[in-house]
Short mmCIF file of C-alpha atoms in Angstrom, two decimals:
data_model
loop_
_atom_site.label_atom_id
_atom_site.label_comp_id
_atom_site.label_asym_id
_atom_site.label_seq_id
_atom_site.Cartn_x
_atom_site.Cartn_y
_atom_site.Cartn_z
CA MET A 394 -20.97 69.16 -90.43
CA LYS A 395 -22.21 66.20 -88.42
CA GLN A 396 -25.67 66.76 -87.02
CA GLU A 397 -25.99 66.35 -83.26
CA LEU A 398 -28.60 63.88 -82.08
CA SER A 399 -30.92 64.72 -79.25
CA GLN A 400 -30.43 62.51 -76.20
CA PRO A 401 -33.51 60.29 -76.83
CA GLN A 402 -32.50 59.87 -80.50
CA ALA A 403 -28.94 59.05 -79.55
CA LYS A 404 -30.11 56.44 -77.05
CA LYS A 405 -32.40 54.80 -79.59
CA GLN A 406 -29.63 54.73 -82.18
CA GLU A 407 -27.31 53.16 -79.61
CA TYR A 408 -29.77 50.41 -78.77
CA ARG A 409 -30.60 49.67 -82.42
CA ALA A 410 -27.14 48.25 -83.07
CA ASN A 411 -25.48 44.99 -82.17
CA SER A 412 -22.43 45.21 -79.94
CA ALA A 413 -19.86 42.81 -78.57
CA ASP A 414 -19.93 44.79 -75.34
CA VAL A 415 -22.07 43.76 -72.41
CA ARG A 416 -24.71 46.41 -71.78
CA PRO A 417 -25.62 46.45 -68.09
CA GLY A 418 -29.36 46.47 -67.62
CA SER A 419 -30.27 45.38 -71.16
CA VAL A 420 -33.66 43.69 -71.41
CA VAL A 421 -34.90 41.76 -74.44
CA MET A 422 -38.22 39.95 -74.78
CA TYR A 423 -38.66 37.16 -77.35
CA LEU A 424 -42.05 35.81 -78.47
CA ASP A 425 -42.41 32.42 -80.17
CA MET A 426 -45.88 31.38 -81.31
CA ASN A 427 -46.57 27.73 -80.48
CA SER A 428 -47.29 25.40 -83.46
CA TYR A 429 -48.26 28.55 -85.32
CA PHE A 430 -49.66 27.40 -88.66
CA ALA A 431 -51.58 24.50 -87.13
CA SER A 432 -52.89 26.69 -84.30
CA CYS A 433 -54.05 29.28 -86.84
CA GLU A 434 -56.03 26.58 -88.63
CA GLN A 435 -57.59 25.53 -85.34
CA GLN A 436 -58.34 29.16 -84.54
CA LEU A 437 -60.10 29.61 -87.88
CA ASN A 438 -61.96 26.28 -87.71
CA PRO A 439 -63.10 25.40 -84.17
CA ALA A 440 -63.98 21.87 -85.34
CA LEU A 441 -60.22 21.17 -85.55
CA ARG A 442 -59.45 22.26 -82.00
CA GLY A 443 -58.01 19.59 -79.74
CA LYS A 444 -57.47 17.25 -82.69
CA PRO A 445 -54.16 16.18 -84.27
CA ILE A 446 -53.76 18.04 -87.57
CA GLY A 447 -50.94 18.45 -90.05
CA VAL A 448 -50.69 21.49 -92.30
CA THR A 449 -49.54 20.62 -95.84
CA THR A 450 -48.77 22.71 -98.91
CA TYR A 451 -51.09 20.63 -101.13
CA ASP A 452 -53.56 17.75 -100.83
CA SER A 453 -51.65 14.56 -101.57
CA PRO A 454 -50.48 11.46 -99.64
CA ASN A 455 -46.91 12.47 -100.55
CA ALA A 456 -47.31 16.02 -99.31
CA CYS A 457 -44.90 17.30 -96.68
CA VAL A 458 -46.23 18.18 -93.22
CA ILE A 459 -44.91 21.70 -92.72
CA ALA A 460 -46.60 22.16 -89.33
CA PRO A 461 -48.05 19.52 -87.00
CA SER A 462 -50.38 20.67 -84.24
CA ILE A 463 -49.50 20.30 -80.57
CA GLU A 464 -51.79 17.27 -80.46
CA ALA A 465 -50.06 15.63 -83.46
CA LYS A 466 -46.61 16.25 -81.96
CA LYS A 467 -47.61 14.15 -78.94
CA PHE A 468 -47.88 11.14 -81.29
CA GLY A 469 -44.38 11.75 -82.66
CA VAL A 470 -45.31 13.64 -85.82
CA LYS A 471 -42.51 16.03 -86.80
CA THR A 472 -42.16 18.89 -89.24
CA GLY A 473 -40.90 17.65 -92.61
CA MET A 474 -42.50 14.20 -92.50
CA ARG A 475 -44.42 13.01 -95.53
CA LEU A 476 -48.13 12.71 -94.85
CA GLY A 477 -48.05 8.92 -95.26
CA GLU A 478 -45.20 8.59 -92.74
CA ALA A 479 -46.93 10.94 -90.28
CA ARG A 480 -50.07 8.82 -90.37
CA GLN A 481 -48.06 5.79 -89.35
CA PHE A 482 -47.47 7.62 -86.06
CA CYS A 483 -50.93 9.16 -85.89
CA PRO A 484 -53.52 7.43 -88.13
CA GLN A 485 -56.26 9.87 -87.08
CA MET A 486 -54.31 12.97 -88.07
CA ILE A 487 -56.29 15.41 -90.20
CA ALA A 488 -54.47 16.97 -93.18
CA VAL A 489 -55.24 20.67 -93.73
CA THR A 490 -54.05 22.62 -96.77
CA THR A 491 -52.11 25.76 -95.89
CA GLN A 492 -53.74 29.22 -95.96
CA PRO A 493 -50.75 31.63 -96.05
CA PHE A 494 -52.82 34.81 -96.27
CA GLN A 495 -54.55 33.99 -92.99
CA TYR A 496 -51.23 33.35 -91.23
CA ARG A 497 -49.89 36.67 -92.45
CA ARG A 498 -53.03 38.51 -91.35
CA ILE A 499 -52.76 37.05 -87.85
CA HIS A 500 -49.01 37.80 -87.79
CA VAL A 501 -49.73 41.48 -88.44
CA ASP A 502 -52.26 41.50 -85.56
CA VAL A 503 -49.70 39.91 -83.21
CA MET A 504 -47.14 42.54 -84.18
CA LYS A 505 -49.68 45.29 -83.41
CA ILE A 506 -50.09 43.87 -79.90
CA LEU A 507 -46.32 43.86 -79.35
CA ARG A 508 -45.93 47.40 -80.66
CA SER A 509 -48.55 48.61 -78.22
CA TYR A 510 -45.95 47.88 -75.52
CA CYS A 511 -42.72 48.79 -77.33
CA ASP A 512 -41.86 50.54 -80.59
CA ASP A 513 -38.59 48.62 -81.01
CA VAL A 514 -40.01 45.33 -82.34
CA ILE A 515 -38.49 43.12 -85.02
CA ALA A 516 -40.23 40.19 -86.70
CA LYS A 517 -37.64 37.41 -86.88
CA SER A 518 -40.03 35.18 -88.84
CA ILE A 519 -43.76 34.82 -89.33
CA ASP A 520 -44.11 33.19 -85.89
CA GLU A 521 -41.28 34.84 -83.91
CA ALA A 522 -40.55 38.41 -82.85
CA VAL A 523 -38.08 40.17 -80.58
CA MET A 524 -38.69 43.30 -78.49
CA ASN A 525 -35.85 45.47 -77.20
CA MET A 526 -37.26 46.62 -73.86
CA THR A 527 -34.05 48.26 -72.58
CA SER A 528 -35.29 51.84 -72.87
CA TYR A 529 -38.64 50.87 -71.27
CA LYS A 530 -37.30 49.76 -67.89
CA LEU A 531 -38.65 52.89 -66.19
CA VAL A 532 -42.04 52.38 -67.83
CA TYR A 533 -42.42 48.70 -66.89
CA LYS A 534 -41.18 47.70 -63.44
CA ASP A 535 -41.94 43.98 -63.92
CA MET A 536 -41.13 42.48 -67.34
CA GLN A 537 -42.76 39.16 -66.47
CA GLU A 538 -45.98 41.04 -65.83
CA VAL A 539 -45.62 42.61 -69.29
CA GLY A 540 -45.26 39.10 -70.73
CA ARG A 541 -48.45 38.00 -68.98
CA LYS A 542 -50.31 41.04 -70.33
CA ILE A 543 -49.15 40.30 -73.88
CA LYS A 544 -50.42 36.74 -73.51
CA ALA A 545 -53.76 38.04 -72.23
CA ASP A 546 -54.07 40.50 -75.14
CA LEU A 547 -53.34 37.70 -77.60
CA SER A 548 -55.89 35.44 -75.95
CA ARG A 549 -58.60 38.12 -76.12
CA GLN A 550 -58.13 38.48 -79.88
CA TYR A 551 -57.31 34.85 -80.72
CA ASP A 552 -58.47 32.54 -77.97
CA TRP A 553 -56.80 29.38 -79.34
CA LEU A 554 -53.34 30.78 -80.06
CA LYS A 555 -50.59 30.32 -77.48
CA CYS A 556 -47.07 31.68 -77.31
CA SER A 557 -43.90 31.18 -75.30
CA ILE A 558 -42.13 34.33 -74.09
CA GLY A 559 -38.51 34.56 -73.04
CA ILE A 560 -36.89 37.49 -71.20
CA ALA A 561 -33.13 37.95 -70.94
CA PRO A 562 -30.28 40.48 -71.25
CA ASN A 563 -29.78 39.63 -74.95
CA SER A 564 -31.84 38.24 -77.81
CA PHE A 565 -30.13 34.84 -77.98
CA LEU A 566 -30.77 34.05 -74.32
CA ALA A 567 -34.33 35.38 -74.64
CA LYS A 568 -34.94 32.99 -77.53
CA LEU A 569 -33.35 30.17 -75.53
CA ALA A 570 -35.78 30.95 -72.71
CA THR A 571 -38.75 30.38 -75.05
CA GLU A 572 -37.44 26.86 -75.71
CA MET A 573 -37.38 25.99 -72.00
CA GLN A 574 -41.13 25.97 -71.51
CA LYS A 575 -43.56 25.01 -74.28
CA PRO A 576 -46.36 25.51 -74.94
CA ASP A 577 -47.50 28.75 -73.31
CA GLY A 578 -44.25 29.38 -71.44
CA LEU A 579 -42.88 32.45 -69.69
CA VAL A 580 -39.23 32.16 -68.61
CA GLU A 581 -36.71 34.82 -67.59
CA ILE A 582 -32.94 34.31 -67.71
CA THR A 583 -30.89 36.68 -65.55
CA PRO A 584 -27.22 36.96 -64.58
CA GLU A 585 -28.24 35.43 -61.25
CA ASN A 586 -29.98 32.31 -62.61
CA ILE A 587 -28.26 31.65 -65.97
CA ASP A 588 -25.90 28.97 -64.65
CA GLU A 589 -28.79 27.11 -63.04
CA LYS A 590 -30.80 27.28 -66.30
CA LEU A 591 -27.89 26.13 -68.47
CA SER A 592 -27.05 23.25 -66.12
CA LYS A 593 -30.29 21.51 -67.18
CA LEU A 594 -29.51 21.63 -70.92
CA GLN A 595 -27.52 19.60 -73.44
CA LEU A 596 -25.36 21.24 -76.12
CA GLN A 597 -27.92 20.60 -78.87
CA ASP A 598 -30.61 22.33 -76.80
CA LEU A 599 -28.93 25.62 -77.73
CA PRO A 600 -30.49 27.17 -80.87
CA GLY A 601 -27.87 26.93 -83.61
CA ILE A 602 -25.90 24.01 -82.14
CA ALA A 603 -26.52 20.91 -84.26
CA SER A 604 -24.77 17.54 -84.05
CA ARG A 605 -21.70 18.66 -86.02
CA ASN A 606 -21.01 21.67 -83.80
CA ALA A 607 -21.74 19.64 -80.68
CA ARG A 608 -19.12 17.11 -81.79
CA ARG A 609 -16.52 19.85 -82.34
CA LEU A 610 -17.16 21.20 -78.87
CA GLU A 611 -16.94 17.76 -77.30
CA LEU A 612 -13.60 17.12 -79.02
CA SER A 613 -12.39 20.32 -77.33
CA GLY A 614 -13.52 19.04 -73.94
CA ILE A 615 -16.67 21.18 -73.78
CA LEU A 616 -19.52 18.83 -72.93
CA THR A 617 -22.35 21.07 -71.67
CA PRO A 618 -23.76 24.58 -72.23
CA LEU A 619 -22.62 25.52 -68.72
CA GLN A 620 -19.04 24.53 -69.55
CA MET A 621 -19.37 26.41 -72.83
CA ARG A 622 -20.38 29.61 -71.04
CA HIS A 623 -17.34 29.46 -68.75
CA THR A 624 -14.88 28.50 -71.51
CA SER A 625 -12.50 31.20 -72.70
CA GLU A 626 -13.27 33.09 -75.88
CA ALA A 627 -9.97 31.88 -77.36
CA LEU A 628 -10.81 28.20 -76.81
CA LEU A 629 -14.31 28.61 -78.27
CA ARG A 630 -12.80 30.31 -81.30
CA LYS A 631 -10.47 27.33 -81.72
CA ALA A 632 -13.33 24.85 -81.26
CA PHE A 633 -15.51 26.54 -83.89
CA GLY A 634 -12.59 27.31 -86.18
CA GLY A 635 -13.01 31.08 -86.34
CA VAL A 636 -15.02 34.13 -85.35
CA VAL A 637 -18.15 32.05 -84.71
CA GLY A 638 -16.54 31.01 -81.43
CA ASN A 639 -16.28 34.67 -80.41
CA PHE A 640 -19.99 35.13 -81.11
CA TRP A 641 -20.92 32.14 -78.96
CA HIS A 642 -18.85 33.37 -76.04
CA ARG A 643 -20.58 36.76 -76.23
CA ARG A 644 -24.07 35.25 -76.54
CA LEU A 645 -23.63 33.19 -73.37
CA ASN A 646 -22.09 36.11 -71.49
CA PHE A 647 -24.75 38.75 -72.27
CA GLY A 648 -23.17 40.40 -75.33
CA GLU A 649 -25.61 41.25 -78.13
CA VAL A 650 -24.78 39.94 -81.61
CA ASP A 651 -28.17 38.79 -82.93
CA LEU A 652 -30.73 41.52 -82.26
CA TYR A 653 -30.78 43.53 -85.47
CA ALA A 654 -30.81 42.21 -88.99
CA HIS A 655 -28.19 43.36 -91.46
CA GLU A 656 -28.92 44.06 -95.11
CA ASN A 657 -29.75 40.97 -97.15
CA ARG A 658 -26.69 38.86 -97.85
CA ASN A 659 -28.72 36.58 -100.08
CA MET A 660 -32.26 35.90 -101.20
CA SER A 661 -33.84 32.62 -102.19
CA ALA A 662 -37.06 31.23 -103.59
CA MET A 663 -37.96 27.55 -103.65
CA ARG A 664 -40.98 25.30 -104.08
CA THR A 665 -41.94 21.73 -103.27
CA VAL A 666 -43.51 20.14 -106.35
CA SER A 667 -46.92 18.47 -106.39
CA LYS A 668 -47.60 15.19 -108.22
CA GLN A 669 -49.53 17.02 -110.93
CA GLN A 670 -46.73 19.55 -111.46
CA ARG A 671 -43.93 16.98 -111.72
CA GLU A 672 -45.76 15.17 -114.54
CA SER A 673 -45.10 18.09 -116.90
CA GLY A 674 -41.58 19.18 -117.84
CA GLU A 675 -43.04 22.42 -119.20
CA THR A 676 -44.68 23.19 -115.87
CA LEU A 677 -41.40 22.60 -114.01
CA ALA A 678 -39.61 24.90 -116.48
CA ALA A 679 -42.33 27.49 -115.87
CA MET A 680 -41.69 27.14 -112.15
CA LEU A 681 -38.03 28.06 -112.71
CA VAL A 682 -39.22 31.19 -114.54
CA ALA A 683 -41.56 32.00 -111.66
CA LEU A 684 -38.80 31.57 -109.05
CA CYS A 685 -36.48 33.90 -110.96
CA THR A 686 -39.30 36.40 -111.48
CA LYS A 687 -40.03 36.43 -107.75
CA LEU A 688 -36.40 37.25 -107.02
CA GLU A 689 -36.46 39.92 -109.73
CA GLN A 690 -39.48 41.45 -108.02
CA ARG A 691 -37.68 41.64 -104.68
CA MET A 692 -34.56 43.13 -106.26
CA VAL A 693 -36.56 45.79 -108.11
CA LYS A 694 -38.34 46.80 -104.92
CA GLN A 695 -35.02 47.17 -103.09
CA ASP A 696 -33.13 48.64 -106.07
CA ILE A 697 -30.38 46.00 -105.95
CA PHE A 698 -28.70 43.71 -108.48
CA CYS A 699 -27.15 40.29 -107.88
CA LYS A 700 -23.69 39.15 -108.92
CA THR A 701 -23.98 35.47 -107.97
CA ALA A 702 -26.74 32.90 -108.42
CA SER A 703 -27.28 29.25 -107.56
CA PHE A 704 -29.84 26.59 -108.43
CA PHE A 705 -30.76 23.30 -106.81
CA ILE A 706 -33.13 20.48 -107.66
CA ARG A 707 -34.05 17.54 -105.42
CA TYR A 708 -35.62 14.25 -106.43
CA ARG A 709 -37.88 11.78 -104.65
CA ASP A 710 -35.11 9.17 -104.56
CA SER A 711 -33.04 11.53 -102.33
CA THR A 712 -30.64 12.49 -105.15
CA GLY A 713 -30.19 16.04 -106.44
CA TRP A 714 -28.04 18.55 -108.30
CA ASP A 715 -26.65 21.99 -107.46
CA THR A 716 -24.84 24.66 -109.41
CA ASN A 717 -23.34 28.07 -108.62
CA VAL A 718 -22.87 30.85 -111.18
CA ARG A 719 -20.79 34.02 -110.95
CA LEU A 720 -22.58 36.41 -113.29
CA GLN A 721 -20.66 38.37 -115.90
CA GLN A 722 -22.27 41.61 -114.71
CA PRO A 723 -24.86 42.52 -112.04
CA VAL A 724 -28.30 41.16 -112.96
CA GLN A 725 -31.80 42.16 -111.90
CA ASP A 726 -33.92 40.78 -114.74
CA GLY A 727 -35.52 37.41 -113.96
CA VAL A 728 -35.38 36.13 -117.53
CA GLU A 729 -31.69 36.93 -117.78
CA LEU A 730 -31.13 35.16 -114.45
CA ARG A 731 -33.09 32.14 -115.74
CA ASN A 732 -30.97 32.06 -118.92
CA TYR A 733 -27.72 31.91 -116.94
CA LEU A 734 -29.07 28.97 -114.93
CA LEU A 735 -30.51 27.23 -117.99
CA GLU A 736 -27.09 27.36 -119.65
CA ARG A 737 -25.63 25.35 -116.74
CA ILE A 738 -28.61 23.00 -116.73
CA ARG A 739 -28.26 22.30 -120.47
CA GLU A 740 -24.53 21.65 -120.06
CA PHE A 741 -25.31 19.05 -117.40
CA GLU A 742 -28.09 17.44 -119.45
CA ASN A 743 -26.00 17.24 -122.65
CA GLY A 744 -23.09 15.64 -120.86
CA ARG A 745 -25.25 12.88 -119.40
CA ASN A 746 -28.05 12.48 -121.93
CA THR A 747 -30.69 13.15 -119.28
CA THR A 748 -33.56 15.56 -118.60
CA MET A 749 -33.32 17.50 -115.36
CA PHE A 750 -37.01 18.42 -115.09
CA ASN A 751 -38.70 15.03 -114.85
CA ASN A 752 -41.46 13.22 -112.97
CA ASN A 753 -39.06 12.30 -110.15
CA THR A 754 -38.69 15.97 -109.12
CA ARG A 755 -39.48 16.77 -105.49
CA SER A 756 -38.39 20.43 -105.13
CA LEU A 757 -36.32 23.14 -106.76
CA GLY A 758 -34.98 26.53 -105.77
CA VAL A 759 -32.93 29.55 -106.80
CA ALA A 760 -30.73 31.75 -104.60
CA ILE A 761 -28.93 35.02 -105.37
CA GLY A 762 -26.32 37.06 -103.54
CA SER A 763 -23.36 39.48 -103.69
CA PHE A 764 -25.68 42.44 -104.18
CA ALA A 765 -24.87 45.81 -105.71
CA HIS A 766 -27.11 48.85 -105.19
CA GLY A 767 -28.69 50.28 -108.31
CA GLY A 768 -26.85 53.57 -108.02
CA THR A 769 -23.45 51.83 -108.14
CA VAL A 770 -24.06 49.60 -111.20
CA GLN A 771 -22.09 50.79 -114.23
CA TYR A 772 -22.96 49.92 -117.83
CA SER A 773 -21.14 50.11 -121.13
CA LEU A 774 -21.65 53.29 -123.18
CA PHE A 775 -23.44 51.20 -125.82
CA ASP A 776 -25.54 49.15 -123.38
CA ASN A 777 -29.33 49.47 -123.45
CA ARG A 778 -29.79 48.23 -119.88
CA ILE A 779 -30.65 51.61 -118.39
CA LYS A 780 -33.85 51.70 -120.47
CA GLN A 781 -34.59 48.09 -119.53
CA ASP A 782 -34.20 48.94 -115.83
CA THR A 783 -36.60 51.85 -116.19
CA VAL A 784 -39.19 49.71 -117.99
CA ARG A 785 -38.88 47.03 -115.30
CA LYS A 786 -39.51 49.52 -112.47
CA THR A 787 -42.46 50.98 -114.37
CA MET A 788 -43.94 47.51 -114.84
CA TYR A 789 -43.86 46.81 -111.09
CA ASN A 790 -45.34 50.22 -110.31
CA ILE A 791 -48.25 49.28 -112.59
CA LYS A 792 -48.57 45.88 -110.90
CA ASP A 793 -48.60 47.51 -107.46
CA LYS A 794 -51.35 49.91 -108.51
CA TYR A 795 -53.59 47.67 -110.62
CA GLY A 796 -52.75 44.08 -109.61
CA ARG A 797 -50.01 41.61 -110.46
CA ASN A 798 -51.88 40.08 -113.40
CA ILE A 799 -52.50 43.36 -115.25
CA VAL A 800 -49.18 42.99 -117.08
CA ARG A 801 -46.91 39.98 -117.55
CA LYS A 802 -43.80 39.07 -119.49
CA GLY A 803 -44.35 36.72 -122.43
CA VAL A 804 -42.11 34.09 -120.83
CA GLU A 805 -44.53 33.86 -117.88
CA LEU A 806 -47.57 32.99 -119.96
CA PHE A 807 -47.14 29.20 -120.29
CA ASP A 808 -48.37 28.59 -116.75
CA PRO A 809 -48.85 31.96 -115.02
CA TYR A 810 -50.33 30.43 -111.85
CA VAL A 811 -47.68 27.76 -111.29
CA MET A 812 -46.51 29.47 -108.09
CA LYS A 813 -49.15 28.75 -105.50
CA ASP A 814 -49.27 31.30 -102.69
CA ALA A 815 -46.63 30.49 -100.09
CA ILE A 816 -45.72 31.61 -96.61
CA GLY A 817 -43.26 34.49 -96.72
CA PHE A 818 -40.86 33.46 -93.95
CA GLY A 819 -38.09 35.86 -94.89
CA SER A 820 -40.16 38.93 -95.70
CA VAL A 821 -42.43 39.27 -92.68
CA ARG A 822 -40.40 42.06 -91.12
CA ASP A 823 -41.77 44.38 -93.81
CA MET A 824 -45.46 43.44 -93.51
CA GLU A 825 -48.01 45.95 -92.38
CA SER A 826 -51.77 46.38 -92.47
CA ILE A 827 -53.28 49.24 -94.47
CA GLY A 828 -56.82 48.76 -93.26
CA GLY A 829 -59.30 45.93 -93.02
CA ASP A 830 -57.83 42.62 -94.18
CA GLU A 831 -55.44 44.23 -96.66
CA ILE A 832 -51.75 43.65 -95.92
CA ILE A 833 -48.82 45.01 -97.89
CA ASN A 834 -45.10 44.43 -97.95
CA LYS A 835 -43.06 47.38 -99.12
CA TYR A 836 -40.64 45.08 -100.97
CA MET A 837 -43.13 42.76 -102.62
CA LEU A 838 -46.49 42.73 -104.36
CA GLU A 839 -49.29 42.10 -101.88
CA GLU A 840 -50.45 38.91 -103.58
CA ASP A 841 -46.97 37.47 -103.86
CA PHE A 842 -45.18 37.73 -100.52
#
């Protein structure tokens, strides 16, 4: 018999689902931290405040700038530039090596501030979050005032950090509002002012519209976001070549299609390689093991198995190689995943008399998808995998309790510290503080996410 929900429960369940329908009175607030990693470094080290800095993953002239500060951006420094190129724009720029744990700690504090106003908060990334304020309209009469209070709370705890806040009837428009005023913006899009706001934008100002999509729209006679909003759903579907056009029509006309995340469709792990790492083929091979082990860890925590895998490698001369593998049976073990990929890598190397892991390597990554839940995976009567699955879960329980280095697989021992701590962009929605400076993620080991 289906259990009846109380009215408050039913309302919350209704709001915690995407819908193509327009919901009159919906209110969503989006927070985007400004130049987050660089601002965190300036928060932690006051001597860096007001100066152009670039956050890098390692200390090298060839390192990639993953986050320029607001001051560096004014000189033309952009995310993704090599440090040497960035210094051509801004010779005085200070390079700062990333401190992921600090960014995660501050992220958790920001989320606590948001949840003090609303319990329906989703971290979209380490520096962005969305709040569904629809059921709080009777509590807060003025949402812009709420935005100002959130900014004040943030400033009291972290005086150097700034954020842009957008308010709108759906999450896409709220995010768009954060892009309209940076840094430290507060913009509200309403049914009454949306046309005026869109009239000031170009197609590529819309999050998710890059040059290719803009060209497709222009070929269909749609030249501006305002025209796009007033174009029929059928024409947008034709312009985008499918259901994506329906989604865009709904986004621009107050339908909600982006608020809540679905279950993982894929997972990935990748690393940019330092000069020291690329000099050793064994170290690069160990990095492949570490990437597969990280994905194994996430699958074990979520009790899922992958049925597809892919690998990519990129070189400093802008060349690269990719491969996709459909696995013979669902896989969770990182070593088994590595072996499938190595088989493809060896085939490529043998056919061309070359070595894939060489001193020209810039980055490499592994992705998995087509997941099956543990309870649905079926094995042969003579297969020993059930015992292997049990041992694997037990190993991670031990790691969780006593530390990740208390037990390791033999294959990890060549270079067990090859995977320098990285920023967990995709896993932040599961972070939480358990007291003091300790932060956990229910799907990953604390030291690894």
